[in-house]
XYZ file of C-alpha atoms in Angstrom:
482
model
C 44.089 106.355 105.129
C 47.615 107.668 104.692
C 48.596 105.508 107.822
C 47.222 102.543 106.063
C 48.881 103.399 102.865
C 52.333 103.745 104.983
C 51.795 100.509 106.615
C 51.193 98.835 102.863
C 53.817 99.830 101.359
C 56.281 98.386 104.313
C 54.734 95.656 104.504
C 55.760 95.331 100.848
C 59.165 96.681 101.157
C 60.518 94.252 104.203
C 59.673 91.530 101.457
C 62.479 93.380 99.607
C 64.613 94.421 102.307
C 65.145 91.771 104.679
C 65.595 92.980 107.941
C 68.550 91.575 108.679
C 71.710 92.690 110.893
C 73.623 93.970 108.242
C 70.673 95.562 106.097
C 72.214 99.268 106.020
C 75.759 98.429 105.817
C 75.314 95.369 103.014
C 72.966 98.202 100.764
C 75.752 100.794 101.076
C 78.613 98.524 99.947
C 76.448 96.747 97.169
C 75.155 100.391 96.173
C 78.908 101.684 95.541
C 79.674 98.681 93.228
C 76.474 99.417 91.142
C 77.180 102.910 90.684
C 75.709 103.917 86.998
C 73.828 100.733 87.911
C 76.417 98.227 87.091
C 76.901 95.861 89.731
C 73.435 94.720 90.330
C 72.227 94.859 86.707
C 69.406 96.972 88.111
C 66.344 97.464 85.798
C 62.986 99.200 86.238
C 61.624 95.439 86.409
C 63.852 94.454 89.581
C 67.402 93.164 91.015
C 68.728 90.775 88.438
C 71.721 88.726 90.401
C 73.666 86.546 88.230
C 75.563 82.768 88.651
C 73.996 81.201 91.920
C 76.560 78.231 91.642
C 75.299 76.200 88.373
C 77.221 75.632 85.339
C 74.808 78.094 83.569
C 76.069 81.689 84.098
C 72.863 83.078 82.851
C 70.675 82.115 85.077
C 68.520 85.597 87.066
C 66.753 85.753 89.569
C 64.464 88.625 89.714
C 63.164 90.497 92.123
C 60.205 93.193 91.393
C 60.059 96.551 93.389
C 59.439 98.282 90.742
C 55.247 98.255 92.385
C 56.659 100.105 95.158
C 56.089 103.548 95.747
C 59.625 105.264 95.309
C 60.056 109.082 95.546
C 63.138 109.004 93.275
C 63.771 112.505 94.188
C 62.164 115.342 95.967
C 63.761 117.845 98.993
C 63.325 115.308 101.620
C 65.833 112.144 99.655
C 68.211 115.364 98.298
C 68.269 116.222 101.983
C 68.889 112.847 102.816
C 71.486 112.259 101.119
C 73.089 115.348 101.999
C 72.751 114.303 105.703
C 74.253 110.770 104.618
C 76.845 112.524 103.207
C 78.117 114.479 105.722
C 77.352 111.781 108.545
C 80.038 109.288 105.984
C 82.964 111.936 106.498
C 84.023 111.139 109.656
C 82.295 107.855 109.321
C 84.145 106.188 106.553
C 86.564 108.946 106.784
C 88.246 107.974 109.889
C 88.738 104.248 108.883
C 90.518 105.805 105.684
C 92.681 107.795 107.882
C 93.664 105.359 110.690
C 97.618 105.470 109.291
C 97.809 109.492 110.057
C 97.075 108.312 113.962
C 99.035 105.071 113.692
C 102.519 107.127 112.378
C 102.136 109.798 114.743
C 101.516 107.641 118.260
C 104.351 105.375 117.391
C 106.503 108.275 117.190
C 105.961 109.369 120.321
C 103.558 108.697 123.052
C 103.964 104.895 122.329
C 107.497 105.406 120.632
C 108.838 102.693 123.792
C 106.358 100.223 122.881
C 106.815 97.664 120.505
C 104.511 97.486 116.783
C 103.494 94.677 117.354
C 101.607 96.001 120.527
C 100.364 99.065 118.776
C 98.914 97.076 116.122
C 96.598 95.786 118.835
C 94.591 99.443 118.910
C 94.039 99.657 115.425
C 93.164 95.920 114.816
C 90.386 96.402 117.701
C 89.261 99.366 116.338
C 88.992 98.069 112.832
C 86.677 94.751 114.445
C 84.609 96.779 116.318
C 84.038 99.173 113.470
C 83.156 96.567 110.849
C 81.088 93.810 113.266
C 79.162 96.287 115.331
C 77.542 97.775 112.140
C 75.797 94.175 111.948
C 73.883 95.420 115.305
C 73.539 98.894 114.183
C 71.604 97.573 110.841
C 69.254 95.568 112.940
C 69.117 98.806 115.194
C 68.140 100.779 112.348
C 65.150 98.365 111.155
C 63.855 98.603 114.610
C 63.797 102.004 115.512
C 65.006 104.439 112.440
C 67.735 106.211 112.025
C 67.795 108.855 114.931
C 68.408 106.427 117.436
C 71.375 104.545 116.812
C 73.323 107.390 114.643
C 72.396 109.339 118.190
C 74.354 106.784 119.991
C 77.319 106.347 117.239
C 77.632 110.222 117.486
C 78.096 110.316 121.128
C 80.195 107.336 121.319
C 82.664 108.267 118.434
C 83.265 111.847 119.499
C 83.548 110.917 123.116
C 85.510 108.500 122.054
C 87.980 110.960 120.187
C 87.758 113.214 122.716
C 89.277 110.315 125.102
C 92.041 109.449 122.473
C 93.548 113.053 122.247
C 94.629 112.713 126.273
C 95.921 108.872 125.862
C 99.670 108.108 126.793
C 99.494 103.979 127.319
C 98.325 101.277 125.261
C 95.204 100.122 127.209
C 94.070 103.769 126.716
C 94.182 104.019 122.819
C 92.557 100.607 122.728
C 89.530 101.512 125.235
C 89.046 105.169 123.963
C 90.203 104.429 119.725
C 89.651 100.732 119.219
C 86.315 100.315 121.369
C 84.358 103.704 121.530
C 85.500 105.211 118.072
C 85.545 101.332 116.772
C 81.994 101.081 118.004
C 80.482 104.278 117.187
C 81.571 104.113 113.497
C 79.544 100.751 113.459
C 76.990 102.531 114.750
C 76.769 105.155 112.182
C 77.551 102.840 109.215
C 74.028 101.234 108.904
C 71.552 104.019 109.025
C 73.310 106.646 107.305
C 73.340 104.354 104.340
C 70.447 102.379 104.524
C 68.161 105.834 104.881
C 68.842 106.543 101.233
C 67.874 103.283 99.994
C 64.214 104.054 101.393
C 64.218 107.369 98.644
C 65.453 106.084 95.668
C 64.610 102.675 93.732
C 65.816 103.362 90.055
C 68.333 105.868 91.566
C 69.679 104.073 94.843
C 72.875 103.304 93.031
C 73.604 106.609 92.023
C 72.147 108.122 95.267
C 74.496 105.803 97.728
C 77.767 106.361 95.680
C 77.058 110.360 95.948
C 76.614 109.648 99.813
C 79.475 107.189 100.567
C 81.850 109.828 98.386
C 81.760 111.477 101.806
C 83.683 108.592 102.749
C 87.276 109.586 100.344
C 86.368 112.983 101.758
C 86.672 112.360 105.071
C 89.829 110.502 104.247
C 91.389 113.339 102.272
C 90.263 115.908 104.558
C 91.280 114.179 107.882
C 94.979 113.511 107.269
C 95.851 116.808 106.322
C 94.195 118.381 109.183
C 96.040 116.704 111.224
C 99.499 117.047 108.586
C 98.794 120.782 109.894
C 98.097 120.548 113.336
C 100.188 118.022 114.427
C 103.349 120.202 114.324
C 101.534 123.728 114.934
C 99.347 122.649 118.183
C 100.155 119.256 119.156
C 98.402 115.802 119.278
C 95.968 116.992 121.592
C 94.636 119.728 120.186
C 94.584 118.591 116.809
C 92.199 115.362 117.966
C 90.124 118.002 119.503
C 89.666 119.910 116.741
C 88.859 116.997 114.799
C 86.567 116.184 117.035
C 84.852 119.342 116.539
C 85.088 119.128 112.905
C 83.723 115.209 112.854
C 80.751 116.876 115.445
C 79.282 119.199 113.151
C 78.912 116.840 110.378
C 77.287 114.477 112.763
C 74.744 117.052 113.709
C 74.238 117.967 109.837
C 73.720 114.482 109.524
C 71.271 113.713 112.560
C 69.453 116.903 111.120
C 68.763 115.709 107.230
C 69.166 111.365 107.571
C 65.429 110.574 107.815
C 64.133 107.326 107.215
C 60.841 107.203 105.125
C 59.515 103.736 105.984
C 58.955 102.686 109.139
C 58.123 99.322 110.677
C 54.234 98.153 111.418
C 55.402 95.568 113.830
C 58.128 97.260 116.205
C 57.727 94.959 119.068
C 60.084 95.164 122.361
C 62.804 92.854 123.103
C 61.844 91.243 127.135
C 64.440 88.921 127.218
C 68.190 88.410 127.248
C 67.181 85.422 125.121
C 65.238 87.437 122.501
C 67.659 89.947 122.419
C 70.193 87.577 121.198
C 67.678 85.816 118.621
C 66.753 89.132 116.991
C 70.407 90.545 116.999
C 72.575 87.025 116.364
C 70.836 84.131 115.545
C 68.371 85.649 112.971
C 70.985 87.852 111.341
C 73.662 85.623 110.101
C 73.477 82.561 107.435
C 74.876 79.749 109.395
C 74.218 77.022 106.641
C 76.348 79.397 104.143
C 79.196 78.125 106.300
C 79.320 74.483 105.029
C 78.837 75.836 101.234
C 82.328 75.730 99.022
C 81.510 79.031 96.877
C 80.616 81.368 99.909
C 83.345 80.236 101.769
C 86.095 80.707 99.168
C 84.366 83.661 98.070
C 84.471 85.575 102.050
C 87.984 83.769 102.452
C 88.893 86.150 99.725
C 87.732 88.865 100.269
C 88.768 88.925 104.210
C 92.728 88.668 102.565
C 92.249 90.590 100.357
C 90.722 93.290 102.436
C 93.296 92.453 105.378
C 96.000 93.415 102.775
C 94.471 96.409 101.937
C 93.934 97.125 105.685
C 97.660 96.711 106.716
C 99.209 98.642 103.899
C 97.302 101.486 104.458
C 98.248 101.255 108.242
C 101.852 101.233 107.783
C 102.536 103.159 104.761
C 103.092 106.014 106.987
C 105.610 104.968 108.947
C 107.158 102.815 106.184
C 108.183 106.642 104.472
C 108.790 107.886 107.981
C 111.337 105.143 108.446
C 112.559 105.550 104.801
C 113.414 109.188 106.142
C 110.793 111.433 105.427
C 108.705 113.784 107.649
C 105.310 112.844 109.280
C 103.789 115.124 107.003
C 105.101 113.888 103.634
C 103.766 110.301 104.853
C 100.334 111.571 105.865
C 100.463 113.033 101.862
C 100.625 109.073 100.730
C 96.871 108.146 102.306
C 95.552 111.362 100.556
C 96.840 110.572 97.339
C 95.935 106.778 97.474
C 92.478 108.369 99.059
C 92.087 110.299 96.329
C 92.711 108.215 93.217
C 90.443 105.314 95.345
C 87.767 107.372 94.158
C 88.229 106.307 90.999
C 89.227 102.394 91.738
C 85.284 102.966 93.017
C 83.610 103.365 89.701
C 86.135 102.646 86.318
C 86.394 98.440 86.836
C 82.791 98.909 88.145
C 81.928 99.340 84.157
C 84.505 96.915 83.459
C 83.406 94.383 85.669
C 79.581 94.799 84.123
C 81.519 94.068 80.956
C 83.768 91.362 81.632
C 82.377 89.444 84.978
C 82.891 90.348 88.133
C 85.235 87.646 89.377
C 87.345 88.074 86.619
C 88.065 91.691 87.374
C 88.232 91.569 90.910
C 91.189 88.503 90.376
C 92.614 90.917 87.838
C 92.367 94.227 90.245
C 94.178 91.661 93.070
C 96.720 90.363 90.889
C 97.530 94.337 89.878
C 98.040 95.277 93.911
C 100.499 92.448 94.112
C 102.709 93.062 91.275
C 103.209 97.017 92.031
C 103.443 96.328 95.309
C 106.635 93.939 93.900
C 107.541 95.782 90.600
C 107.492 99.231 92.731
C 107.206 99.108 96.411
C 109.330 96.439 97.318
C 112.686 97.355 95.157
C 112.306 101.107 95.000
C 110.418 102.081 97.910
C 113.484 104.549 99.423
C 112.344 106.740 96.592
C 110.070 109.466 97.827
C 108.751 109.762 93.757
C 108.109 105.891 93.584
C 106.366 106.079 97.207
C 103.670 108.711 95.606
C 103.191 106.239 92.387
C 103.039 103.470 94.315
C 100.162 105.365 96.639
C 98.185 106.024 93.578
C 98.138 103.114 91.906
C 97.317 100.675 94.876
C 94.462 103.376 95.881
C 92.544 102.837 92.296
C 93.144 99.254 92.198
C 92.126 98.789 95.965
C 88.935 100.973 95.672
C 87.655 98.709 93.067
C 88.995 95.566 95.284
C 87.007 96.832 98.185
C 83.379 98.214 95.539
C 83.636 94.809 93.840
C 83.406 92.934 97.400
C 79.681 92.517 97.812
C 79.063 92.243 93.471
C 80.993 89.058 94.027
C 79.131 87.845 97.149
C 75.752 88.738 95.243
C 76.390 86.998 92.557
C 76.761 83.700 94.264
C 74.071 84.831 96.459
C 70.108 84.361 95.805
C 69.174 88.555 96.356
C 66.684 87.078 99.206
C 69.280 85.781 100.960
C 72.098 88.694 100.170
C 71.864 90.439 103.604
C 72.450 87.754 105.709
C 74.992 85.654 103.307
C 76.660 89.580 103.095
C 76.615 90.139 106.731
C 78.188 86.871 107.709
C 80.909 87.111 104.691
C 82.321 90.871 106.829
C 81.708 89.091 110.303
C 84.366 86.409 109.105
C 86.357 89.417 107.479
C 86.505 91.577 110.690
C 87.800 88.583 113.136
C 90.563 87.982 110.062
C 91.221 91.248 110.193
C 91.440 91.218 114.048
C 94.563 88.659 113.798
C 95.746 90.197 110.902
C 96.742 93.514 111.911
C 99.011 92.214 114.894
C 100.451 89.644 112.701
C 101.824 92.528 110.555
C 103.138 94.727 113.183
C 105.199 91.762 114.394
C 106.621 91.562 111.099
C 107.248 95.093 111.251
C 108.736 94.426 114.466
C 111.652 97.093 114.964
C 110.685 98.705 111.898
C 114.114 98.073 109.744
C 114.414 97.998 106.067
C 114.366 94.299 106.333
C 111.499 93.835 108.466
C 109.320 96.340 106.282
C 110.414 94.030 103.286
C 108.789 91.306 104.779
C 105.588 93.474 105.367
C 105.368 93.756 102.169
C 106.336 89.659 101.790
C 103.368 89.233 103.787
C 100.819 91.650 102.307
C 101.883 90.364 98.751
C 101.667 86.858 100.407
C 97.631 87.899 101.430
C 96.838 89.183 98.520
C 98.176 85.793 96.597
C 95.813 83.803 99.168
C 92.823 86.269 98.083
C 93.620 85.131 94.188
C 93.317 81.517 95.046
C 90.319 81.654 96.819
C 88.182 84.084 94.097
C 89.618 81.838 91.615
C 88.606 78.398 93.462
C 85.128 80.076 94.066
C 84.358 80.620 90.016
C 85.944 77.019 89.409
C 83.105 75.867 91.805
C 80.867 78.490 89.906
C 81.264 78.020 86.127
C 84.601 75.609 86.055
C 87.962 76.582 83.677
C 85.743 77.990 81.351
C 86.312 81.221 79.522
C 83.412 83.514 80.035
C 82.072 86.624 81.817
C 81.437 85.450 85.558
């Protein structure tokens, strides 16, 4: 009977969550943005998603889980959580914290080599990272969670483990940019997506408590290696990491339990099916030709890109401005820090006021500090921390309000795989991106970092124009809370 009963209520459930590629990694960025249960407009009746593209901005859609049989607490979704938590730290933790590597290597064992050619490790990682999840939330539907945060774990600290003894190029790209890139996709889906099978009324709350372990990570990871870089050296501060990153991994493969499970599970035979389950039947192909979901991912792939870049090069911006590696690795933490706050304050303003119109707001504010402080006072050490802070609040809301604005355009059947497809197209931008910047950097002189931040202004101003020519499509030049 209690088999039956199990088998009911996912048969229920996948009409809910749609098994697609993406599944764990679209819930976890949608959950952040409806922390306090903003973003969504979640109600004990169901998902209400607003604007699908008509002139009336009132128009719902509605969704009803509210039948389904939610534990909305309990030791087993606390522990959960916890597990999600701690899995998220070196997770999400590592992709906040890609700058403190990026400053140190081009310092010295790739000091010969040019930035441009560097960039090339970080912009593989940061693909890999952010496409492979698309396979890992798939993965996740399959089989659980065991299997493929089992595999990320492996992958990412072997990966690590293989980055602490690189000297060349081709070495930081195999052992950073494709095992660390690939194991953090791996992890990304099923540590999130677990929660969601707990909570219902709660899932917001619950996922923004479990991807905090995200800022953690990217607090704690920087000034671990601020310390160890100068005390024990590059090598054995990666392997200490490591070791770090490990035991959360195990706390997490210990407590991250999914509570559904699929009825029909069946094997893959065939190259061919493989590729239909994993590619065909987890994107949105048709989204491709539509004006407001292209405008819509076209923004938030610059804007994200920006993001992306600056916190890259920040580092070695203040290292070239004269300060030490460890002052620079101080800049992520702070913007780190106040990002956790960017997460959740527009998130109530954006319930308020529309989401478009605060995330072209939150974009327009990264672009005028980044002119009004970075660009003509950026020698100052004092203006470098302000700068840091501000961009991390107004980024962290740039990067929560992301998949609001995707699901508001977005029927909620069809939000994984519009969602999904919207970060495929971001991950290849960001794949072109990253070397485009570090061949601005170039040499890394004062003029060639002012036309980094030329060209991360310049994203950002592309990002504007497409969120504002997706709510023209959307609601036209009309004044009102879209």
């Amino acid at each position: 009977m209690l088999t039956e009963v199990k088998k009911a209520v996912w048969r229920e459930s996948t009409k809910a969550f749609k098994s697609t590629a993406a599944t764990g990694f679209s819930l976890e960025l949608e959950a952040i943005t409806t922390a306090h249960e903003q973003a969504g407009t979640t109600s004990s009746n169901g998902i209400r998603e607003h604007a699908l593209g008509s002139d009336r901005d009132d128009e719902t859609i509605v969704i009803d889980e509210s039948h389904l049989d939610f534990p909305e607490g309990g030791s087993l979704a606390y522990l959960t959580v916890f597990g999600s938590f701690m899995g998220l730290i070196p997770a999400f933790g590592m992709i906040n914290s890609v700058g403190a590597i990026e400053a140190y290597v081009s310092n010295h064992q790739l000091r010969d080599v040019s930035t441009s050619t560097v960039s090339w490790i970080f912009s593989i990682y940061t693909f890999i990272a952010f496409s492979s999840c698309i396979f890992s939330g798939t993965f996740f539907d399959r089989s659980g969670a065991f299997k493929p945060m089992l595999i990320g774990s492996i992958t990412f600290c072997g990966g690590m483990l293989a980055t602490a003894n690189c000297t060349r190029v081709y070495q930081f790209i195999l052992a950073f940019g494709v095992l660390v890139g690939f194991g953090t996709g791996m992890l990304m889906s099923p540590l999130v997506g677990a929660v969601s099978h707990f909570f219902y009324k709660k899932r917001a709350t619950a996922t923004s408590i479990a991807t905090t372990g995200g800022f953690l990570g990217g607090i704690i990871m920087p000034l671990m290696l601020r310390k160890m870089y100068g005390t024990v050296g590059f090598i054995w501060a990666l392997r200490a990491l490591t070791l770090f990153c490990a035991c959360c991994l195990v706390l997490a493969l210990i407590f991250t339990k999914e509570r559904l499970h699929r009825e029909d599970n069946s094997k893959i035979d065939s190259w061919k099916g493989f590729f239909k389950v994993y590619f065909v039947d987890a994107f949105d192909y048709k989204s491709l030709s539509e004006l407001k979901f292209m405008s819509c991912a076209i923004g938030v792939a610059f804007a994200e890109g920006s993001l992306v870049v600056v916190l890259i090069y920040l580092p070695s911006y203040a290292i070239m401005q004269g300060n030490s590696e460890q002052t620079s690795f101080l800049l992520i933490i702070v913007s780190n820090t106040c990002a956790i706050l960017g997460r959740y304050i527009p998130g109530i303003a954006a319930d308020r006021l529309g989401r478009f119109n605060v995330v072209i707001l939150t974009v327009s504010m990264c672009a005028l500090i980044s002119l009004v402080l970075w660009l003509p006072f950026g020698k100052s050490l004092k203006v470098l921390y302000a700068f840091s802070g501000l961009y991390g609040f107004f980024s962290g809301s740039i990067l929560s309000l992301s998949p609001v604005c995707c699901g508001q355009i977005s029927r909620t059947e069809e939000f994984g795989k519009r969602y999904s497809t919207m970060y495929l197209i971001s991950s290849f931008t960001m794949l072109t991106l990253i070397p485009i910047a570090g061949t601005v950097i170039g040499e890394g002189a004062q003029r060639n970092y002012n036309n980094f931040i030329g060209f991360s202004v310049a994203l950002l101003g592309l990002a504007i124009m497409s969120y504002i020519v997706c709510r023209h499509a959307c609601v036209g030049w009309r004044l009102c809370k879209f």
